[in-house]
Each structure stands twice: as structure tokens, then as C-alpha cells.
Coordinates of C-alpha atoms in Angstrom, one line a residue:
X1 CA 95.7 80.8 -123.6
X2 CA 96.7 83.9 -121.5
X3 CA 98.4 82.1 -118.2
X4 CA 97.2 85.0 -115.9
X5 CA 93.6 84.1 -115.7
X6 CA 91.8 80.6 -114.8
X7 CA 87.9 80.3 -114.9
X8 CA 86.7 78.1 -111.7
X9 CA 83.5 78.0 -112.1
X10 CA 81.0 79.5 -114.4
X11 CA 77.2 80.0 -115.2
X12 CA 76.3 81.3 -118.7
X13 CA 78.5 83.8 -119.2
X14 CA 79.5 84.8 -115.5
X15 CA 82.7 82.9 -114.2
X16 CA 84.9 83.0 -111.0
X17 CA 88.2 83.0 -111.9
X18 CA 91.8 83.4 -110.7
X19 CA 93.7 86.3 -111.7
X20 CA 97.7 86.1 -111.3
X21 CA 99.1 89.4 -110.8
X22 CA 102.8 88.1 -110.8
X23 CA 104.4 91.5 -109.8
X24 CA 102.5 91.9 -106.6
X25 CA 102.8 87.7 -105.9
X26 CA 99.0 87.6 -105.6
X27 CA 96.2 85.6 -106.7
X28 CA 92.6 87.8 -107.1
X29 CA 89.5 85.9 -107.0
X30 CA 87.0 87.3 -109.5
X31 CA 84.3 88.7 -109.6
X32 CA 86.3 91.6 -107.6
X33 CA 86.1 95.0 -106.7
X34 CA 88.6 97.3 -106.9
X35 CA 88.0 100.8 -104.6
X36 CA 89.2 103.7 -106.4
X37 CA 91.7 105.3 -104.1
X38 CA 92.5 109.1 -104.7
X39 CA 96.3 109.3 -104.0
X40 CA 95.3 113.1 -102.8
X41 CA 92.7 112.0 -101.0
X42 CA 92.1 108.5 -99.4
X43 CA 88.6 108.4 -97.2
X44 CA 89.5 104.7 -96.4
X45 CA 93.3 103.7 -96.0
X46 CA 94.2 101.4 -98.3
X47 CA 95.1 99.2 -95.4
X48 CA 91.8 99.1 -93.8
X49 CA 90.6 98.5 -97.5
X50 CA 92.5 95.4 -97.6
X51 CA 92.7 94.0 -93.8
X52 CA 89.4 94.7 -92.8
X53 CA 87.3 94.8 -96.2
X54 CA 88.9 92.3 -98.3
X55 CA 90.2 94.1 -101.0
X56 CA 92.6 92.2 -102.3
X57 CA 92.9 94.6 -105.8
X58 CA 92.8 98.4 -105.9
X59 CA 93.1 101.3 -108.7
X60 CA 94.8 104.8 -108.2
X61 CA 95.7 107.0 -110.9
X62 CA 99.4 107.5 -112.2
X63 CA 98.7 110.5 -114.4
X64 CA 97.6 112.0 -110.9
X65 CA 100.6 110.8 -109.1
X66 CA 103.1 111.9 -112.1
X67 CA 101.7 115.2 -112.0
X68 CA 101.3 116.1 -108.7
X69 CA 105.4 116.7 -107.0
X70 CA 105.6 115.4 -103.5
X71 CA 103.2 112.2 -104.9
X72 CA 105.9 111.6 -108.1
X73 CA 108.3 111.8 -105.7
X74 CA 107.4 109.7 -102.9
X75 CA 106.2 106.9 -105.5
X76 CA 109.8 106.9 -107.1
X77 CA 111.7 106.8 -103.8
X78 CA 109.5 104.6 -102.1
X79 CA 107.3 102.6 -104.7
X80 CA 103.6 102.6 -105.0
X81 CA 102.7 100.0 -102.7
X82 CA 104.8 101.3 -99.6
X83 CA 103.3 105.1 -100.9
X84 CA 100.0 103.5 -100.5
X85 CA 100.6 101.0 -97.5
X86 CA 98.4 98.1 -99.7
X87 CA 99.7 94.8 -99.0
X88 CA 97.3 93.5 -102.6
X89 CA 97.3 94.3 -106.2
X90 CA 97.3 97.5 -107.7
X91 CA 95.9 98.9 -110.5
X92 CA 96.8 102.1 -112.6
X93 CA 95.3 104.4 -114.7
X94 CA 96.8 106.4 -117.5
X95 CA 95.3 109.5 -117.7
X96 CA 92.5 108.9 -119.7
X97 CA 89.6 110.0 -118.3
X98 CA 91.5 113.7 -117.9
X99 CA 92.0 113.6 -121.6
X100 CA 88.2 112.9 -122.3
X101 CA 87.5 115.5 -119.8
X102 CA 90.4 118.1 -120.9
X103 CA 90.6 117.1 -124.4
X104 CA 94.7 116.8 -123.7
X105 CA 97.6 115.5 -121.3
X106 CA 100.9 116.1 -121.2
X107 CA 102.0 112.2 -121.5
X108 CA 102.2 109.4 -123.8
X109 CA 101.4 105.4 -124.1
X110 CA 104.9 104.8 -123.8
X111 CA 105.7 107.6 -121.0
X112 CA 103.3 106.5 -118.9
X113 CA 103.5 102.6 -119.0
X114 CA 107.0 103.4 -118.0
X115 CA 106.3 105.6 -115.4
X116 CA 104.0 103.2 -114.3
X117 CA 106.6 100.3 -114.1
X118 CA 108.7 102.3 -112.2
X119 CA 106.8 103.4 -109.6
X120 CA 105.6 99.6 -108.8
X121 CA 102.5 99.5 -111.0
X122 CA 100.9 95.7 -110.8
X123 CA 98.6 96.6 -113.8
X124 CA 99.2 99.2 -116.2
X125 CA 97.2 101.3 -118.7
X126 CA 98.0 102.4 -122.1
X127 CA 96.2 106.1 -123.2
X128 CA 93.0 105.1 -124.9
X129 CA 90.6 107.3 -126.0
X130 CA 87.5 106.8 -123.9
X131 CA 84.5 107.2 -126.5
X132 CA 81.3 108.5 -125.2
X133 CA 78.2 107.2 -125.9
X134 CA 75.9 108.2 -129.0
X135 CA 78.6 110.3 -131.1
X136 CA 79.0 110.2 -134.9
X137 CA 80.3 106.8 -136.4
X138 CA 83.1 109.1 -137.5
X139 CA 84.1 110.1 -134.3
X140 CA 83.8 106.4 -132.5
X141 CA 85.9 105.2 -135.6
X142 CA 88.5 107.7 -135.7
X143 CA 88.9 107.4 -131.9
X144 CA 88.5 103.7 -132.0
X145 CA 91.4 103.6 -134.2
X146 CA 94.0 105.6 -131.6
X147 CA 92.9 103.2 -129.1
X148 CA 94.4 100.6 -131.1
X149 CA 97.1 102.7 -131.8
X150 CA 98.0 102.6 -128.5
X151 CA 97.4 99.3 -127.4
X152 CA 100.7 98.4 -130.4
X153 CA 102.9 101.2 -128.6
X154 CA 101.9 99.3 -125.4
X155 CA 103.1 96.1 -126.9
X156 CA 106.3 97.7 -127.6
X157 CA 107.1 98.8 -124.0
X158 CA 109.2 96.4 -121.7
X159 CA 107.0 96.1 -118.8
X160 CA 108.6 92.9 -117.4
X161 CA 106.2 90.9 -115.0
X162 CA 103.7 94.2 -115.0
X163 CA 100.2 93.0 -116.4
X164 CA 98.8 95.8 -119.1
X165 CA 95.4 96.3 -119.9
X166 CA 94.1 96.2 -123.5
X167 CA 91.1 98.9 -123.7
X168 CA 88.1 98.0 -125.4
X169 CA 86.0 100.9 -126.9
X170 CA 83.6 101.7 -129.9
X171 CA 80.8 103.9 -128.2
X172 CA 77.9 102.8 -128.8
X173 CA 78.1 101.0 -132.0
X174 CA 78.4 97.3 -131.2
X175 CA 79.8 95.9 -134.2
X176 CA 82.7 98.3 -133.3
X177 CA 82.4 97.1 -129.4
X178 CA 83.0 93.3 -131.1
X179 CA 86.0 94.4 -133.6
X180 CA 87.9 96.3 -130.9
X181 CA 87.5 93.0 -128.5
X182 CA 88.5 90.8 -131.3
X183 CA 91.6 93.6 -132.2
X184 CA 92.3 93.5 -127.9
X185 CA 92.2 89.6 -127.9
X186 CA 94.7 89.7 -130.7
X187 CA 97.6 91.3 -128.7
X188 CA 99.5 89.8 -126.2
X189 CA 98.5 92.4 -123.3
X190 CA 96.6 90.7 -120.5
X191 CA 93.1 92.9 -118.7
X192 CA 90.5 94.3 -121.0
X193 CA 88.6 97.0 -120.0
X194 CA 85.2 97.9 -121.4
X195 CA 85.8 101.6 -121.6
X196 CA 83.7 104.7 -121.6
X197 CA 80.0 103.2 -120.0
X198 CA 80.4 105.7 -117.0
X199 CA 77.5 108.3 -119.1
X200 CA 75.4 104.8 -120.0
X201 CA 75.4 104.2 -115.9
X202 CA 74.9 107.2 -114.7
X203 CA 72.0 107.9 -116.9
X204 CA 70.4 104.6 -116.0
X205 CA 70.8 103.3 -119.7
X206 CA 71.5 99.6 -118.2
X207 CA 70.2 98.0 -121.4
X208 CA 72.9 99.9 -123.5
X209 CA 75.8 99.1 -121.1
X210 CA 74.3 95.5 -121.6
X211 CA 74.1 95.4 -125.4
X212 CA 78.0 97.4 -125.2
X213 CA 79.5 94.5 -122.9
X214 CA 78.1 91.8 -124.3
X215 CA 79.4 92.9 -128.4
X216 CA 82.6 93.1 -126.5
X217 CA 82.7 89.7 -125.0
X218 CA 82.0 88.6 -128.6
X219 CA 85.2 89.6 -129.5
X220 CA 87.3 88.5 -126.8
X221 CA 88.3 85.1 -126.0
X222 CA 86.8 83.1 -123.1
X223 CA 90.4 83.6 -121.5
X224 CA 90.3 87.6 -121.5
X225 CA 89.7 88.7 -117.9
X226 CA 87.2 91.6 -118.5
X227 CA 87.5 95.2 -116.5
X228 CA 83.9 97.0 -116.6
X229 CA 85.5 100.6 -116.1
X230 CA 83.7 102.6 -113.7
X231 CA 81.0 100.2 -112.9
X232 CA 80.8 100.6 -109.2
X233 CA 77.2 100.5 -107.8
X234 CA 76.3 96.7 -106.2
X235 CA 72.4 97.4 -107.4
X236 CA 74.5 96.6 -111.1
X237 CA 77.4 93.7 -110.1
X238 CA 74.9 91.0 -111.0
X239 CA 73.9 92.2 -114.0
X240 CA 77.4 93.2 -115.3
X241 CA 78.6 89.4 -113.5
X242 CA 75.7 87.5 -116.0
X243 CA 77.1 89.9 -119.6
X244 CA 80.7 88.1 -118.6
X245 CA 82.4 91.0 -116.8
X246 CA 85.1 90.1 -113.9
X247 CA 86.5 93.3 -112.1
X248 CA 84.7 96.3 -111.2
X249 CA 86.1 99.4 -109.7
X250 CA 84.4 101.8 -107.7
X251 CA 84.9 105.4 -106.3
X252 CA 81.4 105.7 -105.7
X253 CA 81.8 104.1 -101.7
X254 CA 83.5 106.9 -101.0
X255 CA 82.1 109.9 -103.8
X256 CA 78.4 109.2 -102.3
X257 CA 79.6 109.4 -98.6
X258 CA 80.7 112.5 -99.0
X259 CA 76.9 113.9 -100.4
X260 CA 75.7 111.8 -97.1
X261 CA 74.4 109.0 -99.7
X262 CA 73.7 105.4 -98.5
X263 CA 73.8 103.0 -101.2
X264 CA 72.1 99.2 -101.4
X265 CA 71.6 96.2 -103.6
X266 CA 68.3 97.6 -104.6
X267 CA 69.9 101.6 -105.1
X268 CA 70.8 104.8 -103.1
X269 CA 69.4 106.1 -100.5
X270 CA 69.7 109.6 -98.7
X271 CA 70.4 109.3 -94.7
X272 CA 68.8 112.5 -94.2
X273 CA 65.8 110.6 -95.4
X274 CA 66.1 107.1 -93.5
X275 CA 64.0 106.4 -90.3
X276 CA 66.1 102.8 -90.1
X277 CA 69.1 101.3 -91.1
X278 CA 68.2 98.3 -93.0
X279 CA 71.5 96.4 -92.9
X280 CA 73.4 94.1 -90.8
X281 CA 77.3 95.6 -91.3
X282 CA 79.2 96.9 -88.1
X283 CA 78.3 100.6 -89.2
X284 CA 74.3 100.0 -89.2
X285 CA 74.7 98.0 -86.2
X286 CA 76.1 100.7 -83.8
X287 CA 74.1 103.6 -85.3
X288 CA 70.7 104.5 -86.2
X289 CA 69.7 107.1 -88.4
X290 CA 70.3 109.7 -85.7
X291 CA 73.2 109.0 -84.5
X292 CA 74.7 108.6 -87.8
X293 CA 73.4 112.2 -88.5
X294 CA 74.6 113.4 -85.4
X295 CA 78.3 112.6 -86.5
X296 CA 80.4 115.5 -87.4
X297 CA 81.0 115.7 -91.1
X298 CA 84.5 113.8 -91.3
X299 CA 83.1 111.2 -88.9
X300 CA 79.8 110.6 -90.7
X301 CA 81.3 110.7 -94.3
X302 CA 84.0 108.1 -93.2
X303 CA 81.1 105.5 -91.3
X304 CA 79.0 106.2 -94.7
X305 CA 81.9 105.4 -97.0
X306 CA 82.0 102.2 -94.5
X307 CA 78.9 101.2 -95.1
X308 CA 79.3 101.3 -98.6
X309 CA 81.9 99.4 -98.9
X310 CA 80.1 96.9 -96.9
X311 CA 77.2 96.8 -98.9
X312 CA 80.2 97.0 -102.0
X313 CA 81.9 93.6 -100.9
X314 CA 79.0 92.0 -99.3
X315 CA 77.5 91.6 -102.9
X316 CA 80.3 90.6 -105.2
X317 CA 80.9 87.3 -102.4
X318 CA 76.7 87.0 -103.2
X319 CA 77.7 87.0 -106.9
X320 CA 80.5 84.4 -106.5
X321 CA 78.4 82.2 -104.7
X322 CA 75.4 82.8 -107.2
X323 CA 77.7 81.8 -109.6
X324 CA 79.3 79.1 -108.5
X325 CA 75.7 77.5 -107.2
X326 CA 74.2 78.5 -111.1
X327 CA 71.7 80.6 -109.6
X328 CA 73.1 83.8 -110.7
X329 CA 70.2 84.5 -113.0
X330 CA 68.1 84.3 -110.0
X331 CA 70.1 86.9 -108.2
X332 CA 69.8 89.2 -111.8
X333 CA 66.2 88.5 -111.3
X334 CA 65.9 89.7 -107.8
X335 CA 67.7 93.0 -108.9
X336 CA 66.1 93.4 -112.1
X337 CA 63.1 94.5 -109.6
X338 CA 64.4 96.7 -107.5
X339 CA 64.6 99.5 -110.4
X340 CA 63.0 100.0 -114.4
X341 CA 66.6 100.4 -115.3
X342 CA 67.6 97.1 -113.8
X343 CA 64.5 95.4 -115.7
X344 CA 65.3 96.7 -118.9
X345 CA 69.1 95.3 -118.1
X346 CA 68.1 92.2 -117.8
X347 CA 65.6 91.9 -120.6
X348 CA 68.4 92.9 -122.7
X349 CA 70.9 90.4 -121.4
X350 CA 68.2 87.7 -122.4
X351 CA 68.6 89.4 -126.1
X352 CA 71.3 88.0 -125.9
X353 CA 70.4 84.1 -124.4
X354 CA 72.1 82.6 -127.3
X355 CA 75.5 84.2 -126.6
X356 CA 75.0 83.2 -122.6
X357 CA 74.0 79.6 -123.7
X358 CA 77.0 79.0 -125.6
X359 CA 79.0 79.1 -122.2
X360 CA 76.6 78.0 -119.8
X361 CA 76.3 74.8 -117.9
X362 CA 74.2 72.0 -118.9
X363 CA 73.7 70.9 -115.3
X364 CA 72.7 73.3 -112.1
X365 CA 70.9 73.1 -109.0
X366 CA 67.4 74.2 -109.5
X367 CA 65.9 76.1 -112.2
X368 CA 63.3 78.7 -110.9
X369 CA 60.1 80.3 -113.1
X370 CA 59.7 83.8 -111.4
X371 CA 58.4 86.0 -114.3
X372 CA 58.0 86.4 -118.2
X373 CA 61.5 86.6 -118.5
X374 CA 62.3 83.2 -117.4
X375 CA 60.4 82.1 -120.1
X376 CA 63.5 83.5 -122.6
X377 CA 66.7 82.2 -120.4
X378 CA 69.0 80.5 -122.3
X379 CA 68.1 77.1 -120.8
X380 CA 64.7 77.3 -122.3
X381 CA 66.8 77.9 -125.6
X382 CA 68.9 75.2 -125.2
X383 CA 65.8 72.6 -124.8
X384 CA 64.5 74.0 -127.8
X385 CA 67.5 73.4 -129.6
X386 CA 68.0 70.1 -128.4
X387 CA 64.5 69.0 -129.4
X388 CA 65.3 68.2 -132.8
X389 CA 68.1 65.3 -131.2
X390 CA 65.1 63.2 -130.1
X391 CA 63.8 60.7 -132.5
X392 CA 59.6 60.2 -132.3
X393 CA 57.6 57.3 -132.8
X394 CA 54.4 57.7 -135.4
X395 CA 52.0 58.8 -133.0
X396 CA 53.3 61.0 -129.7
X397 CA 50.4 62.5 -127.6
X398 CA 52.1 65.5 -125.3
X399 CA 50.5 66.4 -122.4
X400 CA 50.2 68.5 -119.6
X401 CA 48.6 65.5 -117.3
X402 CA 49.8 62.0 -116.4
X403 CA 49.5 59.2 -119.3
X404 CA 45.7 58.6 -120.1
X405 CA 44.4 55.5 -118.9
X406 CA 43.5 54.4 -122.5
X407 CA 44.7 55.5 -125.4
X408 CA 45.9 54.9 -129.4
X409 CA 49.1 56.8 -129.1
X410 CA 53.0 55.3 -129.6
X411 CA 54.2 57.3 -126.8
X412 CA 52.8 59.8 -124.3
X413 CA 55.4 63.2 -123.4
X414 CA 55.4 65.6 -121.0
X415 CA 54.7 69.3 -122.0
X416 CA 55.6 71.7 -119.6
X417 CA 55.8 75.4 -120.0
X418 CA 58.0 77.0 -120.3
X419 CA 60.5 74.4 -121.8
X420 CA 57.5 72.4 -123.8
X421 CA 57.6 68.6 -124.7
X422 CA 59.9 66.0 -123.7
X423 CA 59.9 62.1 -122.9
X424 CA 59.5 61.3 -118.7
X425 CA 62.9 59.9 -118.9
X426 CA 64.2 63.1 -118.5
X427 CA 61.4 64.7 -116.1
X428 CA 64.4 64.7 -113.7
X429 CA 67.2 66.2 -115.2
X430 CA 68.0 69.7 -115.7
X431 CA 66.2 72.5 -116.3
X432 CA 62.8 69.9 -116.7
X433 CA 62.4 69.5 -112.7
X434 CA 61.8 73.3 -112.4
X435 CA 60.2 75.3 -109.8
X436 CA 56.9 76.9 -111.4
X437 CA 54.0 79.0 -110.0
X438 CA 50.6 77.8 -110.4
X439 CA 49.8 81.4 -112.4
X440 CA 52.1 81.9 -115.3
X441 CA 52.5 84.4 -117.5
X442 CA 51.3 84.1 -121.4
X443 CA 55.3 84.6 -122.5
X444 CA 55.6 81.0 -121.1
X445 CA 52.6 79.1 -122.4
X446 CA 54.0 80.6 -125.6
X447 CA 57.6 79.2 -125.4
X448 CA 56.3 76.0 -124.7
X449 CA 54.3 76.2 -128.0
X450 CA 57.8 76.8 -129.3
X451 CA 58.8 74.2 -128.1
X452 CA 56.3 72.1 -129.9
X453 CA 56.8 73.6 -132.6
X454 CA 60.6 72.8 -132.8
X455 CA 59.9 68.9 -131.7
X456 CA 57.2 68.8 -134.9
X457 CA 59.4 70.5 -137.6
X458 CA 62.7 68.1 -136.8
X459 CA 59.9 65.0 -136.9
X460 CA 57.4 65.9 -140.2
X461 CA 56.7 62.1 -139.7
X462 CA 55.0 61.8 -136.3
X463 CA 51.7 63.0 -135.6
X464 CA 51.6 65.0 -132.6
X465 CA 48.5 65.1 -130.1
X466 CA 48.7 68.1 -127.7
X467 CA 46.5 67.8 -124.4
X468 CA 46.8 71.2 -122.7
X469 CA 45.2 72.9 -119.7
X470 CA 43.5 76.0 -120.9
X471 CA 46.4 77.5 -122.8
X472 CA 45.9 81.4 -123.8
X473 CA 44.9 82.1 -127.5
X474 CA 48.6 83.3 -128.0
X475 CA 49.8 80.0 -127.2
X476 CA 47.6 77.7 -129.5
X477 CA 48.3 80.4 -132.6
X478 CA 52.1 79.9 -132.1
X479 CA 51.8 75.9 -132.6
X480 CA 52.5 74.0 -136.1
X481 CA 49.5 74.3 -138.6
X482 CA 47.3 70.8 -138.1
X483 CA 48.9 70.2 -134.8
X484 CA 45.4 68.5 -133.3
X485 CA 45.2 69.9 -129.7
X486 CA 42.7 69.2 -127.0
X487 CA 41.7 71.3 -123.6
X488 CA 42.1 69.3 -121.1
X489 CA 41.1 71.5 -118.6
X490 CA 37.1 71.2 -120.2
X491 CA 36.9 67.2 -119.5
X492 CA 34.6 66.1 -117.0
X493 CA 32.4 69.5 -118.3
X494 CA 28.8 68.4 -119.2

């Protein structure tokens, strides 16, 4: 088990956990956010970033810092955390992203882990090669194997109580996304980035970025605290939160200020286009649009970047509290339709409902049916699974309705879509007392007949009597051949 990182509290795949950063002598609560500061350029002191905002973890570049003279030598004299005035953890990178923008730097894994640990580095980064998305299986290969290259010479460098992080690429290809978390896993570093999704986000490709995370949480232990690198829009944390991903660092507070952009939970907005404000922080509260507009351009960049971080913080503490309640598939929901890209996110997160089931709770709160997609969360899975447990008398009539007055039947069940049948001993417990609409979609009649299904195939000794309210034609073909089935919705009809 890797000491620096305790789960709380967790809900499928999500968790909030405890990150020891020894060399700063703080604790991070995750899901966290870490602000990109620009150590040329910082829009929000780090200070304010921490006093006022809550950051209590923040990443700045140490290729940018080596490279640059009066920044190298003001981090060596006076160390990065009095350079930066940040009281909290911080974070480095290596260089990377210049050499997948430059195609070369003028440092090593071993160079800059060291210069890293000199300057006061609470997290250091090795020089992976960030993959991008959809190049040849050659290339992600090849590449993939540096990475891993570099994550041994990172091994070998005495960092002392500095944590390092351990890369995870591949490109698109997940089976390589899985191997390089099982390779990470299998050192003795400490963080693990998912690298190289910045093209998948920016191009809206959340389903990708899903299918890419979740091949990498495959490979990593349960222990692994997971980095989603560059992931730094709150319309996304939820999503990212529910595939198993911890930290998130984001420049984009202060990059979208500066093209006067206003971001949201639900995505980005312009100001010049805004007639309102609609949000409670300190910044909307003392402006409207036009006297935001009326700012000059230092003033109004610095309230936007504000704003954002608001927003920014203001929806990782939703996430924590999603999580800890087991409601954050709720919350995924609610985002899921605020944008197509968020919809196809979270259809392909429940792709992947039997990794989140294998780590989820068997106990929450409430479960709540909002759309066809409920109908494939993993706690429907699990019921289904579970069905073959339960031992059946000869005769079981399942029904929609209370137990018939008369009637010739061992045993009467409860059938409820989505989840299906189960006894009324256990009408109570979780997921069973859920919160459904009247109108339901077809995708959860069918997963009820599913559910049947699984019940009659672990029993080929009971007979089965469904009693259903008007179920849809796609419903009644998915139940077992000779299942006898009567609409109960017709009696009374002369």
C-alpha cells in the first residue's frame, strides 16, 4: 500500500481521499484542484489562491523556472515556495508539454527531478512523452516505451521526502492505457497522471477521455492517487470524479479570463454576450454585466479569472459532498445535460458499469431514475448479478401490483423496473426503494426484463408468472422463452 494516499469515502469509482505531501507537511483533500500558476506570469497570487480560494495544492513548471535566469535563480536562493509565497503543496512539471510542442528540451529525467528537489519541489515529474491522441500504434508504442524508460531513471534519483509522479500514457489505445497503469503501479513512485487528454478535451471527445481514464484505472491499484493532466473545466470534474480521477489542474481560470471568457458547471460563456450574472460568488455579486465590461482590461481579466476560480472550487467541494453522500452519479447526470459531449461522457462511463460496480457501495442514500441511462448504472448490474443468490420456490408470480387477493402461486415478488424482480423483504433496502417517474423510458422496462431473465436462468426449476403493466414490445421480447406473462394493466377491460 502506498502510505501517501487514504480513500475516505467512495462511490463507484470516485473517492475522497487524503494525500500526504510529507515535504510541504500537508494533508490535500481529494478531489482537488490545482491552479496552474505561470512563474512569468501569475493573474492570481498564489497567496490569494490559497488564503482566500482554498487551494491547498498548486502546479508551476520547473523546466520554465530552470530556463528562464532571474526565476532559476531566485528558486535556488530562496526556494520555490518563498519564490511563490504558497503556504500549500506544490506541484512541478518537467518539461513535457514543451517537448511535445518543440519536439526537444535541453534536460533530462534525472536533471530535472534534481533540479526539482532543489529548488523545493513537493511533487516532481519525470520527462514522459505525452502521446497524442489517434497516432500510429507504432508511434504510441515506441513513445509509450520511453515513458517507462523514464519512470526507472526516476526511480533511481534520490528525491528524499519529494513525492514523484509516475506518467500514465498510451494514446488512444486502451489496452496500452491499462499496461502502462499496471507498469506505473509497479514502481515505487507515488502520483499518476493520465497524460496527454488535453486534444480529447479540447475537442469535446469526452467519451474518449472516458474510455482513456478508465483502461488506466484498470491498471493501477485502488491505492494510486490519479492526476487527470490538464483537466481543468468544472462542466467536466464530475465526470472525471465518477472514471476514478483525484486531482485536476487548471490554467484555464486564468487562460479564459484573459479572452473575457466566463466559465460554468454547465460550459463557457462570453461576457460580452451576458445580460446577467448568474452566480452567487463575490465577483457576480458586486458587478453586472456592465460594470464588469466597463473594467479596464487588467481589472476585468483579474475579476474574470476570480470568478472562475469560484465557479472552479465551488464544484470540486459539490463533487466531495456528491461523493461522500453516493449521489455523485446524480451530479454526472445533471451535467451530462448541459452539453452532447457531456452525454456521450457519461454514456461511456456506464460502458464501463461493471468496472464502477466493483468499487461501489452496496448501501447509499437514495437511488434516483432520471433518464435511460439510469437504467445501465452499476447498481442495476449489481441486482442482476445478485439475482442468481436467491433461492425460488416452484411457483413465483412477479408482479408489478400488490399480492392478488387469490391465487395458486408459492410466492408473490416484486418487479420493478429498472432493477426487475425481487422478494418484499428487500422492498426497503438499497437501490429497490428508488425514486421513479411515472413515464419511463423503454431502456428500463427492458432491464427489468433482464432482470427476469437472470432470476429464471439461475432457477430452471420454478415457474415464473409475470404480471406487468403495459410493458413495450421490446421488453416482453427480451424475457426467457415460455416465461407466461399477463397485462395487468387490461383487467377490469370488458
Amino acid at each position: 500500500m502506498r502510505d501517501a494516499f487514504e480513500i475516505r469515502a467512495s462511490d463507484g469509482l470516485a473517492r475522497v481521499g487524503r494525500l500526504t505531501v510529507p515535504r510541504a507537511g500537508v494533508t490535500v483533500e481529494t478531489p482537488a484542484l490545482m491552479p496552474v500558476v505561470n512563474p512569468n506570469l501569475q493573474t492570481i497570487p498564489p497567496r490569494r489562491l490559497h488564503d482566500e480560494f482554498g487551494a491547498e495544492i498548486l502546479i508551476t513548471n520547473s523546466y520554465i523556472i530552470r530556463n528562464t535566469d532571474d526565476l532559476r535563480e531566485r528558486a535556488e536562493r530562496e526556494g520555490l515556495h518563498e519564490m511563490l509565497d504558497f503556504p500549500g503543496a506544490i506541484v512541478t512539471d518537467s518539461g513535457s508539454f514543451q517537448l511535445a510542442e518543440y519536439g526537444e528540451i535541453d534536460t533530462t529525467t534525472t536533471e530535472i527531478l534534481e533540479f526539482q528537489h532543489e529548488i523545493g519541489s513537493d511533487v516532481g515529474t519525470p520527462v514522459d512523452i505525452p502521446t497524442p491522441p489517434d497516432v500510429s500504434r507504432e508511434q504510441a508504442e515506441e513513445e509509450l516505451a520511453a515513458t517507462e524508460a523514464a519512470l526507472a531513471d526516476a526511480e533511481a534519483v534520490d528525491t528524499g521526502e519529494m513525492l514523484v509522479n509516475a506518467p500514465v500514457q498510451g494514446s488512444t489505445y486502451t489496452d496500452l492505457r491499462e499496461q502502462a497503469g499496471a507498469h506505473a503501479a509497479g514502481t515505487d513512485l507515488d502520483v499518476f497522471p493520465v497524460g496527454a487528454v488535453v486534444p480529447l478535451l479540447n475537442s469535446y471527445r469526452y467519451d474518449d477521455m472516458i474510455d482513456v481514464a478508465a483502461a488506466a484505472k484498470r491498471g493501477l491499484g485502488a491505492d494510486c492517487p490519479v492526476h487527470l493532466f490538464g483537466a481543468g473545466h468544472p462542466m467536466m470534474f464530475a465526470l472525471a470524479a465518477a472514471v476514478g480521477c483525484d486531482l485536476f489542474d487548471s490554467a484555464a481560470y486564468a487562460l479564459y479570463a484573459r479572452d473575457g471568457r466566463y466559465l460554468t458547471v454547465r460550459g463557457t460563456e462570453q461576457l460580452e454576450d451576458l445580460a446577467y450574472l448568474p452566480c452567487p460568488c463575490p465577483i457576480c455579486t458586486e458587478h453586472d454585466p456592465d460594470s464588469l465590461r466597463d473594467l479596464d482590461e487588467r481589472e476585468r481579466e483579474n475579476a474574470l479569472a476570480e470568478h472562475n476560480l469560484h465557479v472552479t472550487f465551488a464544484e470540486i467541494r459539490r463533487v466531495r459532498q456528491a461523493i461522500r453522500e453516493g449521489s455523485l452519479l446524480e451530479l454526472v447526470e445533471q451535467r451530462a445535460r448541459a452539453h452532447p459531449a457531456s452525454a456521450d461522457g457519461y454514456k461511456a462511463l456506464l460502458d464501463h458499469a461493471d468496472q464502477l460496480e466493483a468499487s461501489d457501495r452496496v448501501s447509499k442514500g437514495t437511488f434516483f431514475y432520471t433518464s435511460a441511462e439510469s437504467a445501465r448504472r452499476p447498481e442495476v448490474l449489481r441486482h442482476h448479478e445478485r439475482l442468481g443468490r436467491l433461492e425460488t420456490p416452484e411457483k413465483v408470480l412477479l408482479t408489478e401490483f400488490g399480492e392478488p387477493a387469490e391465487h395458486d402461486h408459492d410466492a408473490v415478488w416484486r418487479v420493478e423496473p429498472p432493477f426487475g424482480p425481487f422478494p418484499p423483504s428487500l422492498s426497503e433496502t438499497y437501490p429497490l426503494h428508488a425514486e421513479t417517474p411515472e413515464r419511463m423510458e423503454t431502456a428500463a422496462y427492458v432491464a427489468a426484463a433482464d432482470g427476469v431473465d437472470a432470476l429464471a436462468a439461475a432457477n430452471p426449476e420454478t415457474t415464473f408468472t409475470l404480471g406487468h403493466d403495459d410493458w413495450p414490445e421490446e421488453a416482453l421480447a427480451a424475457l426467457p422463452d415460455g416465461l407466461e406473462t399477463e397485462d395487468l394493466s387490461t383487467l377490469g377491460e370488458p
